Tab-separated table of C-alpha atoms in Angstrom:
chain	number	residue	atom	x	y	z
A	122	MET	CA	-53.793	-72.484	81.366
A	123	ALA	CA	-52.091	-74.320	78.555
A	124	SER	CA	-49.355	-76.816	79.268
A	125	GLU	CA	-47.561	-76.066	75.998
A	126	ILE	CA	-48.046	-74.039	72.817
A	127	TYR	CA	-47.339	-75.779	69.499
A	128	VAL	CA	-47.250	-74.558	65.926
A	129	ILE	CA	-48.570	-77.305	63.658
A	130	GLU	CA	-48.533	-77.406	59.847
A	131	MET	CA	-52.021	-78.534	59.016
A	132	GLY	CA	-53.226	-76.049	56.414
A	133	ASP	CA	-52.362	-75.328	52.801
A	134	GLY	CA	-49.541	-77.867	52.724
A	135	ASN	CA	-51.508	-80.732	54.273
A	136	TYR	CA	-54.331	-82.311	52.256
A	137	PHE	CA	-55.823	-83.723	55.475
A	138	GLY	CA	-56.190	-80.253	57.000
A	139	ASN	CA	-59.822	-79.641	56.039
A	140	ARG	CA	-60.900	-82.982	57.471
A	141	ALA	CA	-59.002	-82.266	60.685
A	142	PHE	CA	-60.836	-78.941	61.010
A	143	GLN	CA	-64.207	-80.590	60.399
A	144	GLU	CA	-63.585	-83.438	62.842
A	145	ASN	CA	-62.069	-81.202	65.544
A	146	ILE	CA	-58.702	-82.904	65.779
A	147	ALA	CA	-55.100	-81.752	65.670
A	148	ALA	CA	-53.648	-84.195	63.163
A	149	MET	CA	-50.369	-85.282	61.598
A	150	MET	CA	-49.908	-87.777	58.769
A	151	PHE	CA	-47.559	-90.778	58.872
A	152	ASP	CA	-46.834	-93.337	56.167
A	153	GLU	CA	-48.181	-96.656	57.382
A	154	PRO	CA	-44.786	-98.352	58.067
A	155	TYR	CA	-43.665	-95.417	60.237
A	156	PHE	CA	-46.983	-95.428	62.087
A	157	LYS	CA	-46.845	-99.165	62.779
A	158	ALA	CA	-43.324	-98.879	64.173
A	159	TRP	CA	-44.387	-95.986	66.394
A	160	GLU	CA	-47.565	-97.758	67.510
A	161	ALA	CA	-45.419	-100.742	68.562
A	162	GLY	CA	-43.164	-98.384	70.509
A	163	ASP	CA	-40.199	-99.734	68.527
A	164	LYS	CA	-37.735	-96.889	67.963
A	165	GLN	CA	-35.196	-99.185	66.305
A	166	LEU	CA	-37.767	-100.417	63.751
A	167	HIS	CA	-38.792	-96.815	63.181
A	168	LEU	CA	-35.158	-95.973	62.424
A	169	GLU	CA	-34.844	-98.917	60.042
A	170	VAL	CA	-37.900	-97.697	58.118
A	171	HIS	CA	-36.257	-94.285	57.863
A	172	ARG	CA	-33.025	-95.823	56.658
A	173	MET	CA	-34.830	-97.762	53.922
A	174	ASN	CA	-36.460	-94.573	52.640
A	175	ALA	CA	-33.685	-92.049	53.251
A	176	GLY	CA	-31.582	-92.896	50.222
A	177	LYS	CA	-27.946	-91.987	49.925
A	178	GLN	CA	-28.430	-88.238	50.126
A	179	LEU	CA	-28.775	-88.246	53.932
A	180	SER	CA	-26.070	-89.205	56.379
A	181	ASP	CA	-26.893	-91.812	59.000
A	182	GLN	CA	-26.693	-89.088	61.640
A	183	ALA	CA	-29.293	-87.009	59.802
A	184	THR	CA	-31.494	-90.098	59.333
A	185	ARG	CA	-31.330	-90.872	63.047
A	186	ALA	CA	-32.269	-87.284	63.876
A	187	ALA	CA	-35.231	-87.385	61.470
A	188	SER	CA	-36.421	-90.712	62.878
A	189	THR	CA	-36.275	-89.423	66.447
A	190	ARG	CA	-38.023	-86.182	65.482
A	191	TRP	CA	-40.976	-87.896	63.749
A	192	PHE	CA	-41.289	-90.544	66.459
A	193	ASN	CA	-41.550	-87.720	68.988
A	194	TYR	CA	-44.072	-85.835	66.815
A	195	ALA	CA	-46.418	-88.813	66.948
A	196	THR	CA	-45.958	-89.194	70.695
A	197	THR	CA	-46.553	-85.494	71.322
A	198	ILE	CA	-49.796	-85.431	69.345
A	199	ALA	CA	-51.142	-88.645	70.863
A	200	ASN	CA	-50.336	-87.659	74.466
A	201	SER	CA	-51.281	-83.987	74.267
A	202	GLU	CA	-53.682	-82.641	76.877
A	203	ASN	CA	-54.692	-79.012	77.434
A	204	ASP	CA	-52.054	-77.837	74.942
A	205	ILE	CA	-52.641	-75.022	72.465
A	206	PHE	CA	-52.079	-75.691	68.762
A	207	ILE	CA	-51.697	-72.847	66.260
A	208	ASN	CA	-52.088	-73.406	62.528
A	209	ARG	CA	-51.655	-70.904	59.706
A	210	VAL	CA	-53.841	-71.149	56.604
A	211	GLY	CA	-52.994	-68.404	54.125
A	212	ASN	CA	-53.538	-65.104	55.909
A	213	ASP	CA	-55.614	-66.617	58.709
A	214	LEU	CA	-54.419	-68.070	62.002
A	215	TYR	CA	-56.413	-70.837	63.642
A	216	TRP	CA	-55.977	-72.186	67.145
A	217	THR	CA	-57.434	-74.797	69.437
A	218	ARG	CA	-56.832	-76.625	72.700
A	219	SER	CA	-56.335	-80.396	73.051
A	220	LEU	CA	-58.732	-82.417	75.174
A	221	ASP	CA	-58.254	-85.218	77.673
A	222	ALA	CA	-59.405	-87.903	75.232
A	223	PRO	CA	-57.737	-90.803	73.404
A	224	ALA	CA	-56.061	-90.056	70.087
A	225	ALA	CA	-57.759	-91.293	66.911
A	226	PHE	CA	-55.805	-93.315	64.339
A	227	ILE	CA	-57.343	-92.691	60.922
A	228	PRO	CA	-56.137	-94.772	57.953
A	229	THR	CA	-56.375	-93.167	54.523
A	230	ILE	CA	-54.676	-93.099	51.128
A	231	HIS	CA	-52.396	-90.260	50.091
A	232	PRO	CA	-54.107	-88.562	47.123
A	233	VAL	CA	-50.845	-88.064	45.201
A	234	SER	CA	-48.578	-91.000	46.029
A	235	GLY	CA	-51.427	-93.471	46.517
A	236	ILE	CA	-49.670	-95.110	49.469
A	237	PRO	CA	-51.412	-95.993	52.757
A	238	VAL	CA	-51.020	-93.373	55.468
A	239	VAL	CA	-52.390	-92.979	58.974
A	240	ALA	CA	-53.433	-89.727	60.606
A	241	ILE	CA	-52.818	-89.429	64.327
A	242	GLY	CA	-55.534	-87.055	65.449
A	243	LYS	CA	-55.911	-85.637	68.943
A	244	PRO	CA	-59.436	-84.416	69.839
A	245	VAL	CA	-59.558	-80.648	70.396
A	246	ASP	CA	-62.173	-78.152	71.540
A	247	GLY	CA	-62.766	-76.748	68.040
A	248	TRP	CA	-60.596	-74.800	65.599
A	249	ARG	CA	-61.286	-71.051	65.469
A	250	ASN	CA	-59.651	-68.023	63.933
A	251	LEU	CA	-61.018	-65.561	66.481
A	252	ASN	CA	-59.392	-64.640	69.749
A	253	ASN	CA	-61.309	-64.869	73.013
A	254	THR	CA	-62.806	-61.402	72.481
A	255	GLY	CA	-64.078	-62.265	69.002
A	256	VAL	CA	-61.358	-60.539	66.960
A	257	ARG	CA	-60.313	-62.315	63.775
A	258	LEU	CA	-56.695	-63.484	63.803
A	259	ARG	CA	-54.779	-62.465	60.692
A	260	TRP	CA	-51.120	-62.800	59.802
A	261	GLU	CA	-50.533	-59.052	59.438
A	262	THR	CA	-51.867	-58.302	62.933
A	263	ILE	CA	-49.239	-60.377	64.709
A	264	HIS	CA	-45.779	-58.991	65.453
A	265	ARG	CA	-42.934	-59.960	63.116
A	266	LYS	CA	-41.038	-61.351	66.074
A	267	ALA	CA	-43.904	-63.798	66.584
A	268	GLN	CA	-44.359	-64.463	62.870
A	269	SER	CA	-40.994	-66.193	62.820
A	270	TYR	CA	-42.375	-68.733	65.302
A	271	LEU	CA	-45.503	-69.334	63.272
A	272	ASP	CA	-43.855	-69.992	59.913
A	273	PRO	CA	-44.385	-73.711	59.208
A	274	TYR	CA	-40.740	-74.622	58.736
A	275	GLN	CA	-41.375	-77.728	60.851
A	276	ALA	CA	-44.381	-80.015	60.861
A	277	LEU	CA	-44.690	-79.535	64.631
A	278	PHE	CA	-42.850	-76.940	66.664
A	279	ARG	CA	-43.009	-76.322	70.404
A	280	VAL	CA	-42.751	-72.684	71.440
A	281	ALA	CA	-40.112	-73.002	74.148
A	282	ASN	CA	-39.271	-69.325	74.634
A	283	ALA	CA	-41.077	-68.095	77.764
A	284	GLU	CA	-41.519	-64.545	76.469
A	285	MET	CA	-42.984	-65.790	73.193
A	286	GLN	CA	-45.271	-68.202	75.036
A	287	ALA	CA	-46.657	-65.311	77.065
A	288	TYR	CA	-47.067	-63.105	73.984
A	289	LEU	CA	-48.869	-65.739	71.919
A	290	LEU	CA	-51.170	-66.676	74.793
A	291	SER	CA	-52.072	-63.005	75.323
A	292	TYR	CA	-52.591	-62.603	71.570
A	293	LEU	CA	-55.030	-65.536	71.512
A	294	MET	CA	-56.826	-64.372	74.650
A	295	GLY	CA	-57.240	-60.857	73.207
A	296	ASP	CA	-55.226	-59.178	75.967
A	297	ASP	CA	-53.324	-55.899	75.688
A	298	LEU	CA	-49.985	-56.470	73.886
A	299	THR	CA	-48.411	-53.095	74.641
A	300	GLN	CA	-45.839	-54.527	77.059
A	301	TRP	CA	-44.232	-56.362	74.127
A	302	HIS	CA	-44.884	-53.976	71.257
A	303	SER	CA	-43.397	-51.059	73.224
A	304	GLN	CA	-40.049	-52.783	73.806
A	305	HIS	CA	-37.126	-51.396	71.812
A	306	ALA	CA	-35.993	-54.824	70.586
A	307	TRP	CA	-39.480	-55.664	69.384
A	308	LYS	CA	-39.789	-52.320	67.582
A	309	LEU	CA	-36.511	-52.994	65.776
A	310	LYS	CA	-37.668	-56.465	64.784
A	311	GLN	CA	-40.853	-54.992	63.376
A	312	GLY	CA	-38.770	-52.435	61.445
A	313	GLU	CA	-40.315	-49.380	63.060
A	314	ASP	CA	-36.980	-47.584	62.699
A	315	LYS	CA	-37.501	-47.939	58.922
A	316	GLY	CA	-41.072	-46.720	58.976
A	317	LYS	CA	-42.734	-50.121	59.110
A	318	SER	CA	-45.561	-50.713	61.564
A	319	LEU	CA	-47.768	-53.506	62.759
A	320	GLY	CA	-50.864	-53.909	60.627
A	321	HIS	CA	-53.614	-52.950	63.043
A	322	SER	CA	-56.975	-53.284	61.344
A	323	LYS	CA	-59.856	-52.012	63.418
A	324	SER	CA	-61.096	-55.454	64.245
A	325	GLU	CA	-64.447	-56.699	63.079
A	326	THR	CA	-65.467	-56.900	66.729
A	327	GLU	CA	-64.531	-53.296	67.478
A	328	ARG	CA	-66.343	-52.125	64.362
A	329	ALA	CA	-69.392	-54.247	65.225
A	330	VAL	CA	-69.607	-52.734	68.714
A	331	ARG	CA	-69.192	-49.237	67.291
A	332	ASP	CA	-71.924	-49.842	64.708
A	333	MET	CA	-74.289	-51.264	67.340
A	334	MET	CA	-73.711	-48.291	69.606
A	335	ASP	CA	-74.426	-45.921	66.700
A	336	SER	CA	-77.678	-47.815	66.082
A	337	ILE	CA	-78.695	-47.413	69.734
A	338	ARG	CA	-77.902	-43.674	69.652
A	339	LYS	CA	-80.041	-43.171	66.544
A	340	THR	CA	-82.940	-45.175	67.961
A	341	VAL	CA	-82.862	-43.257	71.237
A	342	ALA	CA	-82.684	-39.923	69.375
A	343	GLN	CA	-85.634	-40.813	67.132
A	344	ALA	CA	-87.816	-42.321	69.846
A	345	ASP	CA	-87.826	-39.825	72.683
A	346	GLY	CA	-91.569	-39.850	73.225
A	347	LYS	CA	-92.397	-37.214	70.622
A	348	ILE	CA	-95.713	-37.360	68.760
A	349	VAL	CA	-95.169	-37.292	65.018
A	350	LEU	CA	-97.558	-39.265	62.765
A	351	ARG	CA	-97.764	-41.913	65.442
A	352	THR	CA	-96.662	-42.270	69.039
A	353	LEU	CA	-93.079	-43.514	69.237
A	354	LYS	CA	-91.896	-45.586	72.165
A	355	ASP	CA	-89.760	-43.776	74.721
A	356	LYS	CA	-86.495	-45.729	74.331
A	357	GLN	CA	-83.596	-44.480	76.403
A	358	LEU	CA	-80.093	-45.487	77.388
A	359	ARG	CA	-80.499	-46.022	81.098
A	360	GLY	CA	-78.358	-47.021	84.062
A	361	CYS	CA	-75.032	-46.838	82.237
A	362	THR	CA	-72.822	-44.613	80.140
A	363	GLU	CA	-72.267	-45.144	76.418
A	364	GLU	CA	-68.802	-46.493	77.208
A	365	GLU	CA	-70.259	-49.015	79.666
A	366	MET	CA	-72.849	-50.099	77.117
A	367	GLU	CA	-70.131	-50.571	74.476
A	368	GLU	CA	-68.187	-52.760	76.905
A	369	HIS	CA	-71.370	-54.715	77.666
A	370	LEU	CA	-72.040	-55.313	73.955
A	371	ALA	CA	-68.476	-56.586	73.488
A	372	ASP	CA	-68.930	-58.916	76.489
A	373	LEU	CA	-72.205	-60.238	75.053
A	374	LEU	CA	-70.509	-61.051	71.751
A	375	VAL	CA	-68.040	-63.240	73.625
A	376	LYS	CA	-70.602	-64.797	75.999
A	377	GLN	CA	-72.939	-65.656	73.119
A	378	ASN	CA	-69.988	-67.152	71.220
A	379	GLY	CA	-70.891	-64.999	68.214
A	380	VAL	CA	-74.300	-66.640	67.683
A	381	CYS	CA	-77.777	-65.118	67.655
A	382	ALA	CA	-79.434	-65.275	71.085
A	383	LEU	CA	-82.799	-66.313	69.614
A	384	THR	CA	-81.895	-68.674	66.766
A	385	GLY	CA	-78.339	-69.933	67.340
A	386	ILE	CA	-77.373	-68.713	63.857
A	387	LYS	CA	-73.768	-67.510	63.544
A	388	MET	CA	-73.898	-63.725	63.326
A	389	HIS	CA	-71.821	-61.823	60.782
A	390	LEU	CA	-69.519	-58.948	61.733
A	391	PRO	CA	-69.034	-55.833	59.586
A	392	GLY	CA	-65.975	-56.144	57.358
A	393	GLN	CA	-65.685	-59.926	57.535
A	394	ASP	CA	-65.376	-61.924	54.327
A	395	GLY	CA	-68.766	-62.698	52.770
A	396	MET	CA	-70.753	-60.679	55.284
A	397	ARG	CA	-74.529	-60.834	54.730
A	398	LEU	CA	-76.477	-57.794	55.921
A	399	ASP	CA	-79.379	-59.933	57.148
A	400	LEU	CA	-77.011	-61.880	59.414
A	401	LYS	CA	-75.163	-58.824	60.743
A	402	VAL	CA	-74.992	-58.622	64.548
A	403	SER	CA	-77.654	-56.331	65.981
A	404	PRO	CA	-78.425	-55.037	69.521
A	405	ASP	CA	-81.875	-56.145	70.695
A	406	ARG	CA	-83.819	-55.363	73.870
A	407	ILE	CA	-84.986	-58.560	75.577
A	408	ASP	CA	-88.055	-56.709	76.838
A	409	SER	CA	-89.072	-54.619	73.846
A	410	ASN	CA	-91.095	-52.354	76.145
A	411	GLY	CA	-87.988	-51.626	78.210
A	412	HIS	CA	-85.006	-49.403	77.643
A	413	TYR	CA	-81.445	-49.926	76.444
A	414	GLU	CA	-79.821	-50.943	79.710
A	415	ILE	CA	-77.464	-53.625	80.968
A	416	GLY	CA	-79.533	-56.697	81.764
A	417	ASN	CA	-82.056	-55.999	79.003
A	418	MET	CA	-79.752	-56.560	76.038
A	419	GLN	CA	-79.087	-59.498	73.740
A	420	LEU	CA	-77.404	-59.781	70.351
A	421	THR	CA	-79.338	-61.148	67.405
A	422	CYS	CA	-79.041	-61.348	63.635
A	423	ARG	CA	-80.308	-58.139	62.015
A	424	PHE	CA	-83.211	-59.877	60.276
A	425	ILE	CA	-84.340	-61.473	63.560
A	426	ASN	CA	-84.289	-58.091	65.297
A	427	MET	CA	-86.430	-56.660	62.487
A	428	TRP	CA	-88.848	-59.609	62.557
A	429	LYS	CA	-89.182	-59.515	66.312
A	430	SER	CA	-89.951	-55.797	66.315
A	431	ALA	CA	-91.958	-55.080	69.474
A	432	GLN	CA	-92.685	-58.745	70.262
A	433	GLU	CA	-91.840	-60.185	73.666
A	434	ASN	CA	-89.043	-62.804	73.545
A	435	GLY	CA	-91.166	-65.783	74.524
A	436	LYS	CA	-93.986	-64.945	72.110
A	437	PHE	CA	-91.528	-64.422	69.252
A	438	LEU	CA	-89.800	-67.750	69.905
A	439	GLU	CA	-93.186	-69.451	69.984
A	440	LEU	CA	-93.976	-68.045	66.535
A	441	LEU	CA	-90.529	-69.067	65.244
A	442	ASP	CA	-91.108	-72.620	66.453
A	443	LEU	CA	-94.450	-72.632	64.661
A	444	VAL	CA	-92.812	-71.564	61.397
A	445	VAL	CA	-90.140	-74.276	61.719
A	446	ALA	CA	-92.641	-76.983	62.631
A	447	THR	CA	-94.896	-76.037	59.712
A	448	LYS	CA	-91.950	-76.040	57.297
A	449	ILE	CA	-90.802	-79.478	58.464
A	450	ALA	CA	-94.324	-80.874	58.117
A	451	GLN	CA	-94.649	-79.760	54.505
């Protein structure tokens, strides 16, 4: 379980955001003088730096508050462990969890002002915009009551409300959200009394599972042992209901972390941006001579499923390795 949930502004408004995503860190930027004062643990020096840069428009009280807030931001990032960070980039929501590892201090130059800055970056377990069941996280699929917490009106914001903590954690885990969405106060916040509703898109995951199940049905229907121009394999759905197979396919998508079981290539889901048909997730029988049953299923890219055809897993992987080795040697 997470210790805390934070909303961090690290996307469109932060030029360092892409690098933070690539390097798997939750990062905040600090002008070098502020960073040095924080690194020395000198709150008074940190305040003096703020005073020098505040100008006359801010009262001393406001300057003190800003100094304390940014000093605490740096401390929070550097000391974070097992905390969840949520970041909004356009219409997508990304999240990650901080690791028990030392913070990285990354010096760089601000691309606009040209002044030296330092990024305090906490190692995380990878930024993703899918929940734990593989559903893509989009702004319109989160309740308006929660949207107010995710708006980046602060560089770093701790979600202190217990109810909102529970909602956001369930949202990220892919749990049922009915207990919140059915509450009268939440419905009013969403504007359901004015005809507004939560934007539920049939998730890419749900559509992928439905498409895979349709593919299995068609294959079973076309390959029932009949003799046509050639003998077709007797492929059946065995040992489970269609509903149980659908649940199994959804579980496999999570267990395989969305990657092809035979190649490690990231599979594409129907409806996702830039989906390539060849990379679309496809249900494959591990033993091609067996039936569609739990224990004999794996998910692969569509083109891999087509290439494998009736090959046994081990033989197919051996041939794939031969292709790769030959290509490298050329």
